[in-house]
Coordinates of C-alpha atoms and ligand atoms in Angstrom, one line a residue:
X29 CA -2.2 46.3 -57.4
X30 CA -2.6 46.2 -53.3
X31 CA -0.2 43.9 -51.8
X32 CA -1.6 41.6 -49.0
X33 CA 0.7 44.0 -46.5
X34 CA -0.8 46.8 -48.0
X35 CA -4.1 45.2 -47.4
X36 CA -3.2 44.3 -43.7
X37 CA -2.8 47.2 -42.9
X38 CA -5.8 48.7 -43.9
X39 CA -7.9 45.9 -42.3
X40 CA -5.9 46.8 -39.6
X41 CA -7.3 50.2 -39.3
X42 CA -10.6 49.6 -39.9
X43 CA -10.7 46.9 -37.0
X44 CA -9.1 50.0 -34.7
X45 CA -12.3 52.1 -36.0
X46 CA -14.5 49.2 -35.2
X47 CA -13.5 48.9 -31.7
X48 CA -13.5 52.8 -31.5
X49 CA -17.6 53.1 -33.1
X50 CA -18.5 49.9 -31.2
X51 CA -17.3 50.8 -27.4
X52 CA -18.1 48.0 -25.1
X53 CA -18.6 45.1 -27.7
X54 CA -15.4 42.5 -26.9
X55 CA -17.1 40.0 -28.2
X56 CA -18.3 41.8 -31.4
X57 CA -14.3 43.0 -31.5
X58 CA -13.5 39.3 -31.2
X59 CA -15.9 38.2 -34.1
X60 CA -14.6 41.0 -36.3
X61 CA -11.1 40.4 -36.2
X62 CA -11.4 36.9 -36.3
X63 CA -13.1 37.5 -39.6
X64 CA -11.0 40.6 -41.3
X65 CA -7.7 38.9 -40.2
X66 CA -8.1 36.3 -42.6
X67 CA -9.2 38.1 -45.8
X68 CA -5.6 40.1 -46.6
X69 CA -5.3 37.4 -49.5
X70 CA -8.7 37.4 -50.7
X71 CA -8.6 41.5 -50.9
X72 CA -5.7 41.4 -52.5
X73 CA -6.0 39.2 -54.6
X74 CA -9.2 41.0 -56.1
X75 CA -9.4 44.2 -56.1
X76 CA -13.0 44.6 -56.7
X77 CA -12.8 43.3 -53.3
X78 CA -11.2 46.3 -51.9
X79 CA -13.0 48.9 -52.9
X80 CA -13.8 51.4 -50.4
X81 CA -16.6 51.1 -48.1
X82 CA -17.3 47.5 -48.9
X83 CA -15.6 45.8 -45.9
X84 CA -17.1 48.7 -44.1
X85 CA -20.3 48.1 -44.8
X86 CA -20.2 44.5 -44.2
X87 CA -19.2 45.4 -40.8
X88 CA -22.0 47.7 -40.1
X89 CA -25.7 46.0 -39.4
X90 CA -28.2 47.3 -41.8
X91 CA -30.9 47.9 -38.9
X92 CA -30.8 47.5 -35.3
X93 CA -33.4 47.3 -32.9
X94 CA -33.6 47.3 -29.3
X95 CA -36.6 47.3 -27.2
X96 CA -38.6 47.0 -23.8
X97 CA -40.0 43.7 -22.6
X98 CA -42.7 44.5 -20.0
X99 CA -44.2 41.0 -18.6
X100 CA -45.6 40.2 -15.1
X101 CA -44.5 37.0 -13.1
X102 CA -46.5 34.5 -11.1
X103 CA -46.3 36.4 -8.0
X104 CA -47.8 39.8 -10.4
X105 CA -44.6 41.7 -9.8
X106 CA -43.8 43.6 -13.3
X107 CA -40.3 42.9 -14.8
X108 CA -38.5 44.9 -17.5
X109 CA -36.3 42.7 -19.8
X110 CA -34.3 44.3 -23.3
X111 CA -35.1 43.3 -26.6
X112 CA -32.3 43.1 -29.4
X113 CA -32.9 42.6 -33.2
X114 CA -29.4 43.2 -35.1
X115 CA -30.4 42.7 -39.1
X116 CA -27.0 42.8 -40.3
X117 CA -27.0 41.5 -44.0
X118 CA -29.7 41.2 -46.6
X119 CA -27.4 41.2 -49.9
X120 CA -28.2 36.8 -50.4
X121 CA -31.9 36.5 -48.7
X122 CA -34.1 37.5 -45.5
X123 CA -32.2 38.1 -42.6
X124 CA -32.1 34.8 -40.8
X125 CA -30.3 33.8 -37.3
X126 CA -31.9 33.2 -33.8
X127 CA -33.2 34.8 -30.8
X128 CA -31.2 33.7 -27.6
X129 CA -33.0 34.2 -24.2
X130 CA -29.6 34.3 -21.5
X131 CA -28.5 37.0 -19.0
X132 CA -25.4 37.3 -20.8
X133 CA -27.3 38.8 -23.7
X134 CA -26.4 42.4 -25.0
X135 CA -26.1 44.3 -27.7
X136 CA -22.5 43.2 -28.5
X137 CA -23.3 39.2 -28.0
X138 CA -26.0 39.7 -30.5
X139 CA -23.8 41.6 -33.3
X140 CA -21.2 38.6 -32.9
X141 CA -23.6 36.3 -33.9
X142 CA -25.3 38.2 -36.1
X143 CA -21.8 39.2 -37.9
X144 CA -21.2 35.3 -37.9
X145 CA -24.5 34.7 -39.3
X146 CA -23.8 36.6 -42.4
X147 CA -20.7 34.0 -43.6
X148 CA -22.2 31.0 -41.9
X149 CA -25.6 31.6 -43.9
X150 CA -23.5 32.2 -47.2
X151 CA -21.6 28.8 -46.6
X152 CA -24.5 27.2 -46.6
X153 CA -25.3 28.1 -50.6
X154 CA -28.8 29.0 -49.8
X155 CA -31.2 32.0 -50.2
X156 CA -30.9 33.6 -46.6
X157 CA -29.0 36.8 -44.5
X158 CA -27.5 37.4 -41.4
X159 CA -29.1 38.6 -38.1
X160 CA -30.0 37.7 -34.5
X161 CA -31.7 38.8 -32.0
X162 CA -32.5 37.7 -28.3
X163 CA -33.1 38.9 -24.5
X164 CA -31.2 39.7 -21.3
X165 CA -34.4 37.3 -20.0
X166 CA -33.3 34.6 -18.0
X167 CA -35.6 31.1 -18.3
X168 CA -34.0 29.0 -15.8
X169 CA -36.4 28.5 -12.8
X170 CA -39.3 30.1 -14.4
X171 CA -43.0 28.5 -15.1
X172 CA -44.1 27.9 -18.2
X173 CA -47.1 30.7 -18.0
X174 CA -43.6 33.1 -17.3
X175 CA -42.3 31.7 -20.4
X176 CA -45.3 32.4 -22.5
X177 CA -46.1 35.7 -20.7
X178 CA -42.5 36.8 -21.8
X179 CA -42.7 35.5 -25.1
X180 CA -45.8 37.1 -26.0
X181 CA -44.5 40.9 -25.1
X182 CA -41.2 39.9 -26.8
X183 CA -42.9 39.4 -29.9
X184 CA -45.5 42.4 -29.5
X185 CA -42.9 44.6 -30.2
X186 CA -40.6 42.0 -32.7
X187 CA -43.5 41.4 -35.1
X188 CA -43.5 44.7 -36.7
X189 CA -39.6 43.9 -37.8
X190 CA -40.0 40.3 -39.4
X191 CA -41.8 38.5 -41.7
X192 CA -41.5 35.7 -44.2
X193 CA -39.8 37.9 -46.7
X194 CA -38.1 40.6 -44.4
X195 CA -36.5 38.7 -41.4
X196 CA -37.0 35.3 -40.2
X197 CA -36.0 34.6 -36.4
X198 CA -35.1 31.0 -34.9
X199 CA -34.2 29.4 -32.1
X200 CA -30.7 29.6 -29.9
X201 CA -29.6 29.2 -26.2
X202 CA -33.0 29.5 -24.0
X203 CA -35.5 29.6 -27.4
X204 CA -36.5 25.8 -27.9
X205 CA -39.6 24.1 -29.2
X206 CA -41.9 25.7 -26.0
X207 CA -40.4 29.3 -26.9
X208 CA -41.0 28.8 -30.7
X209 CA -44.8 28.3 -30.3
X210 CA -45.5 30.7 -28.0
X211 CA -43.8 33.3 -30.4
X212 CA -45.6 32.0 -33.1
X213 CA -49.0 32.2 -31.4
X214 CA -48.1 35.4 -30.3
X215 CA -47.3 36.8 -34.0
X216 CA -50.5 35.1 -35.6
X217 CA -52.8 36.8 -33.2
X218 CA -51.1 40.2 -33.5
X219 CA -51.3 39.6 -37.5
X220 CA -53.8 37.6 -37.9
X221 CA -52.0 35.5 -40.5
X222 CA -50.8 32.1 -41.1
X223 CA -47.7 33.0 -42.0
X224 CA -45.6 29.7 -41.1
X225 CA -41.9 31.6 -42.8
X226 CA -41.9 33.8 -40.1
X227 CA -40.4 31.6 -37.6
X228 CA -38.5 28.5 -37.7
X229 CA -37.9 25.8 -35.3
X230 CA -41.8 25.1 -35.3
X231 CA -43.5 22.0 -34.4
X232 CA -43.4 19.6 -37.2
X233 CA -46.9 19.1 -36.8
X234 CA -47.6 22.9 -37.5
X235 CA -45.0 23.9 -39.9
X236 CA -41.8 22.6 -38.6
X237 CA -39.4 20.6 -40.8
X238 CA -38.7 17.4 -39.6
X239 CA -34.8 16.6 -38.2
X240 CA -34.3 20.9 -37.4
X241 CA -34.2 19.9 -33.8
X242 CA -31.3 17.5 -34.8
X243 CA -29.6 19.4 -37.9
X244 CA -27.0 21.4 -35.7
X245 CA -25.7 18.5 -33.5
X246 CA -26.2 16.0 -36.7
X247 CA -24.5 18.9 -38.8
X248 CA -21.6 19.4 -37.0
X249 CA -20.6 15.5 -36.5
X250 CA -20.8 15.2 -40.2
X251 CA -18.8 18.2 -40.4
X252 CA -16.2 16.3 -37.8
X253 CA -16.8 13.1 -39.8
X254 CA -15.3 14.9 -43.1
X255 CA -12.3 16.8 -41.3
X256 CA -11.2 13.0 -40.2
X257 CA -11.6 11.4 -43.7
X258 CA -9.3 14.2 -45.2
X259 CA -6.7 12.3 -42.4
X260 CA -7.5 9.0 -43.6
X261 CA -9.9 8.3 -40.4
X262 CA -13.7 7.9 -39.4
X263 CA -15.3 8.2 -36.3
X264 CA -15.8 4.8 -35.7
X265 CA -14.3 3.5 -32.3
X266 CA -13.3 7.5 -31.5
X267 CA -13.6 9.1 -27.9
X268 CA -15.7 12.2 -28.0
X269 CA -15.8 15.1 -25.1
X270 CA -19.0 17.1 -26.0
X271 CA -20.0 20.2 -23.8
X272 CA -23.3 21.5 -23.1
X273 CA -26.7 19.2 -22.6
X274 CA -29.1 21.3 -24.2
X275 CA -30.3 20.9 -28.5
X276 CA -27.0 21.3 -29.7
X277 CA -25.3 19.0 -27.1
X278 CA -27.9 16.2 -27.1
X279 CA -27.9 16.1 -31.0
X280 CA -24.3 15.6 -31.5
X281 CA -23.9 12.3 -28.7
X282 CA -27.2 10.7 -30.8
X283 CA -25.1 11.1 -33.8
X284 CA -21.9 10.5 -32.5
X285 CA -23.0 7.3 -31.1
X286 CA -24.7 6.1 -34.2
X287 CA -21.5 6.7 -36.2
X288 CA -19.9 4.3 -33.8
X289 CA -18.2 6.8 -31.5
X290 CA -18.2 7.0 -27.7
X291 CA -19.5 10.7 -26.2
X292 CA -18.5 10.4 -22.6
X293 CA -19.4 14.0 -21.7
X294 CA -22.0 16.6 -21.4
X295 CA -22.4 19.6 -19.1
X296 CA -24.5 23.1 -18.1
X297 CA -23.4 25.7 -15.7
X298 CA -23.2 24.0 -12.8
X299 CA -20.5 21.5 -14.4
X300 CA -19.5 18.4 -16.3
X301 CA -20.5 14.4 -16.3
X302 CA -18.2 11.9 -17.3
X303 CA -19.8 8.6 -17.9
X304 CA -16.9 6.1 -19.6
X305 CA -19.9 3.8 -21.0
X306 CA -21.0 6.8 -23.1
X307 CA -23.8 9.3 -22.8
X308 CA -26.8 7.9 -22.1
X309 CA -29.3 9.8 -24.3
X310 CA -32.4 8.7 -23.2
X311 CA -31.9 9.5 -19.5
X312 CA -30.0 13.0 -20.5
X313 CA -33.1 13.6 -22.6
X314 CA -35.2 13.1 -20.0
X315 CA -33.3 15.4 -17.2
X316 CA -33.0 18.2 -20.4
X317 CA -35.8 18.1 -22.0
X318 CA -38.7 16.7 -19.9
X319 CA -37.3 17.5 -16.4
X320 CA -35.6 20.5 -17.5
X321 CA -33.5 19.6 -14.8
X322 CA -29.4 19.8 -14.0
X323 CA -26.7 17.5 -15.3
X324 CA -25.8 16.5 -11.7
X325 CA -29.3 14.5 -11.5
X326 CA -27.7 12.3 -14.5
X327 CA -25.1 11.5 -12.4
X328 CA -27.0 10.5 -9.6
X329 CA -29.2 8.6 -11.5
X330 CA -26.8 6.4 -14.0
X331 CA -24.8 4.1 -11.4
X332 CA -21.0 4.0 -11.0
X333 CA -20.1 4.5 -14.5
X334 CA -20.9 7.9 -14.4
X335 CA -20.4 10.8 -12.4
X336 CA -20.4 14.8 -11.8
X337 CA -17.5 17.2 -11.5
X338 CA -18.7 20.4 -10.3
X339 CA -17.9 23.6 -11.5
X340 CA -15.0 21.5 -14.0
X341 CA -14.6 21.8 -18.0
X342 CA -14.9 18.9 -19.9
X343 CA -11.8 19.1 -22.1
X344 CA -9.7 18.2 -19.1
X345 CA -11.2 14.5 -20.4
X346 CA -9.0 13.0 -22.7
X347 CA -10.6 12.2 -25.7
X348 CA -9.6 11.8 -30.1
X349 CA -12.2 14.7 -30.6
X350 CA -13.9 18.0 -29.0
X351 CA -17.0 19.1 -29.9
X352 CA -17.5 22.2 -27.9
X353 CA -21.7 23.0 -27.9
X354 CA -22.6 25.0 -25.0
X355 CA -21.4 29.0 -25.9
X356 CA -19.2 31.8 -26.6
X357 CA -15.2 31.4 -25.6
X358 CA -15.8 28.0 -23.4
X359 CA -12.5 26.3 -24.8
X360 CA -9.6 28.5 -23.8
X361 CA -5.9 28.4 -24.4
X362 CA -5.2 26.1 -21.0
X363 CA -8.2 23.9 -22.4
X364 CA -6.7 23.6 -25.9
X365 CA -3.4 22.7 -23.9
X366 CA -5.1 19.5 -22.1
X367 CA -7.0 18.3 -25.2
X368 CA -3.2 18.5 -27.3
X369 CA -1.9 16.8 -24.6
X370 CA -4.0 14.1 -24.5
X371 CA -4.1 13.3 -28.1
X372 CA -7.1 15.1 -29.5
X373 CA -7.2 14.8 -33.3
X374 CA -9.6 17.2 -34.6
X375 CA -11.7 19.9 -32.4
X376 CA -15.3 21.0 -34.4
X377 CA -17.6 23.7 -32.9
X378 CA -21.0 23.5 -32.7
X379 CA -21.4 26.6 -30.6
X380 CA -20.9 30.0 -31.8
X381 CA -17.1 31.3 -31.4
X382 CA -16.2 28.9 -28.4
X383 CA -12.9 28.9 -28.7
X384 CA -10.7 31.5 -27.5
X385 CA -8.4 33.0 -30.7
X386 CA -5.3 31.8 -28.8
X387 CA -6.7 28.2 -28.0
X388 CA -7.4 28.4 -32.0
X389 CA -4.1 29.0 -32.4
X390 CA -2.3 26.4 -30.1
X391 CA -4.8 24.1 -31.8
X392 CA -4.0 24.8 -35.6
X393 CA 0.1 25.2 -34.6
X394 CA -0.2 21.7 -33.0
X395 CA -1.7 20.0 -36.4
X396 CA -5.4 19.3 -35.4
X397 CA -8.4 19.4 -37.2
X398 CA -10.3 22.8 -36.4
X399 CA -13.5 23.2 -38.0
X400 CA -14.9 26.4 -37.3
X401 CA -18.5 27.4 -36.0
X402 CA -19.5 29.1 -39.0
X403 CA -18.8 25.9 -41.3
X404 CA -19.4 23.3 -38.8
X405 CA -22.5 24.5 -37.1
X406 CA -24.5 25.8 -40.1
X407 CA -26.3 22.9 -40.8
X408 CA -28.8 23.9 -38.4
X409 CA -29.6 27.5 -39.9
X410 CA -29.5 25.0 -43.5
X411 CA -32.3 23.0 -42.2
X412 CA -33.9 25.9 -41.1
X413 CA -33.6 27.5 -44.6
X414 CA -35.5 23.5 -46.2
X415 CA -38.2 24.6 -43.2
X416 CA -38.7 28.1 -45.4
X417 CA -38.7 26.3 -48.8
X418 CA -41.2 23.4 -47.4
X419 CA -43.7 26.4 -45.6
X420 CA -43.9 27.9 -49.2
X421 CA -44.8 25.4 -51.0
X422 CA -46.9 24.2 -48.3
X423 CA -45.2 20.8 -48.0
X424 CA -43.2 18.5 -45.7
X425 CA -40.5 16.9 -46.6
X426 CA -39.4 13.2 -45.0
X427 CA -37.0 12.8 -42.2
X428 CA -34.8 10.9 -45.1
X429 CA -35.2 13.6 -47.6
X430 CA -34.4 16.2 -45.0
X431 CA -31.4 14.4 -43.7
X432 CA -30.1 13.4 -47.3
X433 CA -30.4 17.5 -48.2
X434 CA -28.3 17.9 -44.9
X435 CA -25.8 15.5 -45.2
X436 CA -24.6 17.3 -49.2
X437 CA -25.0 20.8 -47.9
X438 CA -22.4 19.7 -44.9
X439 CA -20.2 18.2 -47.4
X440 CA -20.4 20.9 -49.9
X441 CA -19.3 23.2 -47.1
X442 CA -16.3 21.5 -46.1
X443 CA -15.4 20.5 -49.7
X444 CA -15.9 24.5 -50.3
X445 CA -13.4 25.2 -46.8
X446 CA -11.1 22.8 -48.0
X447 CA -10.7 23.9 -51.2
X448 CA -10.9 27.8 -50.8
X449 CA -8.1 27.7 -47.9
X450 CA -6.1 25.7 -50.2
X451 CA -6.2 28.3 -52.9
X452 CA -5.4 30.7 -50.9
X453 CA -2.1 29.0 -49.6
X454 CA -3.7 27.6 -46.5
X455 CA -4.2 24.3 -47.0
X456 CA -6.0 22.8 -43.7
X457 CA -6.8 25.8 -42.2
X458 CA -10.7 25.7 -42.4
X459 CA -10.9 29.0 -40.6
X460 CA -9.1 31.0 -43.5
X461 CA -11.5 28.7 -45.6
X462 CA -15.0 29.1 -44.3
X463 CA -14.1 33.2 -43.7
X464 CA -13.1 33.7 -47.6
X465 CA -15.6 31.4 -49.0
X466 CA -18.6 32.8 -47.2
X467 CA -17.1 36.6 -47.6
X468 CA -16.3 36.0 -51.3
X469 CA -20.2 35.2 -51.6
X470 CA -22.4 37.5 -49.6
X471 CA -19.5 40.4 -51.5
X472 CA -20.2 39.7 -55.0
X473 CA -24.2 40.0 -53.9
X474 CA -23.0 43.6 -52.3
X475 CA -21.3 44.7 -55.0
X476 CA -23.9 43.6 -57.8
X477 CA -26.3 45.4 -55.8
X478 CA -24.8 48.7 -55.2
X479 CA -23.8 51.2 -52.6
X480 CA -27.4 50.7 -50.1
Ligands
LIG25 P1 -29.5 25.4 -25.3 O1 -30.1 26.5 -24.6 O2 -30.4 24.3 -25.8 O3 -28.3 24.8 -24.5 C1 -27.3 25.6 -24.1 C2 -26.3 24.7 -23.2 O4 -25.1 25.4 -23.0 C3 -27.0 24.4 -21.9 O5 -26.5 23.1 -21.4 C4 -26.4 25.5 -21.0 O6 -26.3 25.2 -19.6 C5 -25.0 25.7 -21.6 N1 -24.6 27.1 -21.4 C6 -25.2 28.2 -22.0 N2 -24.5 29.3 -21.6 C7 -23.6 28.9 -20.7 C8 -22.6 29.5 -20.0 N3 -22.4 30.8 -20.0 N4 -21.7 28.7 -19.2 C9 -21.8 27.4 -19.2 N5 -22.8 26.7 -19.9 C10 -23.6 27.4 -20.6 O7 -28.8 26.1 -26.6 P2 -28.3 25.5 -28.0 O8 -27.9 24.1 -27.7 O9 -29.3 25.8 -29.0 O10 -27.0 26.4 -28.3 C11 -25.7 26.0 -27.9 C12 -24.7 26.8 -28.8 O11 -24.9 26.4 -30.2 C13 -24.8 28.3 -28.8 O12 -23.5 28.8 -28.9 C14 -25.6 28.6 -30.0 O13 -25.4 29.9 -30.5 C15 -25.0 27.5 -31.0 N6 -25.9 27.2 -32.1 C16 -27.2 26.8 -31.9 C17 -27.9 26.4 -33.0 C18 -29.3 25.8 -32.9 O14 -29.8 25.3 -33.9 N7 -29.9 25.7 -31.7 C19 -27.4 26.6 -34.4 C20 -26.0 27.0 -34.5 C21 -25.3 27.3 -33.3 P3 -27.3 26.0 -18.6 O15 -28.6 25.4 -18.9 O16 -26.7 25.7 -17.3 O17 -27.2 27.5 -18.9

């Protein structure tokens, strides 16, 4: 019988040999240890679990793919972007994560996710695998025509990798609604087939599921929702500090707000709004959406209760809760130390690994709620999934039935959290929750399967 120390320090060598194959990848590093540093109990507590090459394999994508995006500008001036498709984990379905368009984007960023995919998609209880792909292409300040022109030599060379049953992209930071279609249109012209699995995210009059634009933001309150009820609280009457202003972001206020809580914040790269009568959606829609304008202009144009703090962080607000929904490692240790100070109560991520490990830390030491991205975010890749089963059966669901499906499959993930981390002498700590439960699944898939 292993002991957990024994176990430790294995994991601890294989996370050394991870950062030695994967030079160059901190945030792939960060995803990794994040993940392997809770599973000592789990491993050694079943020791089908820790047979060699398992763990080893789960850390290794199954196929990678990198590639050149040629596409021409307005002004005809050809511009090289790179291509990433990181299919990391087929053992439970198709892989399934999105394609992010940012200049931050590289091969580590994308195995992060895609490693994070893998348990996020498993939480979930549904059919699908982990990947993610994306560009180092930058859409801010470019024309729609730029858009499409990049999309469609994106998916000139993506096509050949996906498909309904192989590997089924989304959206994620820079891939909205507009990308989506253009992709899609891109993909049925190359193929010359309706294939409406391929891609989700679509338009719900062509294949799109109703309430996928919402189910991240939606997701993640109700996630938030259930870490307070375990404390004997709602959200009703709560101060909420939300960052970002793009699908994520905007989701989570219009939830917040109709469960009776006050968002008072949203932000993009430029900085933060504070607006003390709440968010107002309608205008921020309008400036994100329409506009695809700044967050600055929402200050300008709400009146004195709001305004703009350049270049600031929102979680120097105070505020009962934090929903961090902009990107990777936004909420750092000196954040974590304002929102404790001030009183926050639970913190719920409905980006991808946006808290530092150290402001995790000072936020699980100090006794508050932190659901992690993985549980708390997945109801958009959940919805995403009901888009799949509605496309084969050549259906569409209603909002109501959509939004029912997503309501259970958020509570059956943080019921599932709960429980696992309590019985695995953890009680609270959804991190060592979400990790083994979504690990314990996608490995008894592996193992069933064999050594491929
Ligand atoms: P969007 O592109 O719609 O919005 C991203 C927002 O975050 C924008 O306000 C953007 O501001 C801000 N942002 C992005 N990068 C940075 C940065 N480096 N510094 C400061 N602000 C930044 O993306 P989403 O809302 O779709 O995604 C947000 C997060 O949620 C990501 O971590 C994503 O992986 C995660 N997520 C998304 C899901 C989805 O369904 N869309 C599902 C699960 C997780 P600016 O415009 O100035 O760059």
């Amino acid at each position: 019988m292993t002991t957990r120390s024994e176990t430790r320090t294995a994991l601890d060598h294989l996370l050394t040999e991870i950062e030695h194959r994967n030079p160059a990848q901190p945030e792939f590093h960060q995803a990794a240890h994040e993940v392997l540093e809770t599973l000592a109990p789990v491993l050694a507590a079943r020791p089908e679990y820790a047979e060699p090459g398992l763990v080893e394999r789960l850390v290794e994508p199954e196929r990678q793919v990198l590639f050149r995006v040629p596409w021409q500008d307005d002004q005809g001036r050809v511009r090289v972007n790179r291509g990433f498709r990181v299919e990391f984990n087929s053992a439970l379905g198709p892989y399934k994560g999105g394609l992010r368009f940012h200049p931050s984007v590289n091969l580590g960023v994308i195995k992060f996710l895609g490693f994070e995919q893998i348990f996020k998609n498993a939480l979930t209880g549904l059919g699908i695998g982990g990947g993610k792909g994306g560009s180092d292409f930058d859409p801010h300040g470019r024309s729609d025509a730029e858009v499409m022109r990049f999309c469609q030599s994106f998916m000139t060379e993506l096509y050949r990798h996906i498909g309904e049953h192989t590997d089924v992209p989304a959206g994620d930071i820079g891939v909205g609604g507009r990308e989506i279609g253009y992709l899609f249109g891109q993909y049925r012209r190359i193929t010359n087939r309706w294939e409406a699995g391929v891609l989700t995210g679509k338009g719900a009059g062509w294949g799109g599921s109703l309430i996928r634009p919402e189910a991240t933001g939606y997701g993640n309150v109700l996630f938030a929702a259930a870490m307070l009820r375990e404390r004997g609280e709602d959200l009703e009457g709560q101060t909420a500090v939300v960052s970002g202003s793009g699908n994520v972001a905007i989701y989570t206020i219009e939830k917040l707000t109709a469960l009776g809580a006050n968002a008072v914040t949203c932000s993009d790269s430029s900085g933060y709004v504070v607006d003390e009568k709440g968010i107002d959606l309608d205008l921020l829609k309008q400036i994100k959406e329409v506009e695809r304008g700044r967050v600055d202009s929402y200050a300008e144009r709400r009146g004195a209760s709001a305004r703009f703090v350049p270049g600031g962080r929102v979680w120097e607000v105070p505020a009962d809760l934090a929903l961090p929904s902009a990107t990777q490692n936004e909420l750092d240790e000196n954040d974590a130390t304002a929102l404790i100070r001030n009183g926050v109560k639970a913190v719920s991520e409905g980006a991808n690994m946006p808290t530092t490990p150290e402001a995790v830390h000072l936020l699980q030491q100090a006794g508050v709620a932190f659901g992690p991205g993985k549980a708390a975010n997945a109801g958009g890749v959940a919805v995403s999934a009901l888009e799949m089963a509605q496309n084969h059966a050549r259906t569409s669901w209603t909002s109501a039935r959509v939004e029912e499906e997503l309501a259970e499959i958020m509570t059956s993930i943080h019921t599932t959290c709960h429980e696992t981390a309590e019985r695995y002498d953890a009680p609270g700590d959804y991190v060592t929750g979400a990790n083994i439960a979504g690990f314990e699944r996608v490995a008894d898939a592996m193992l069933a399967q064999g050594v491929i």
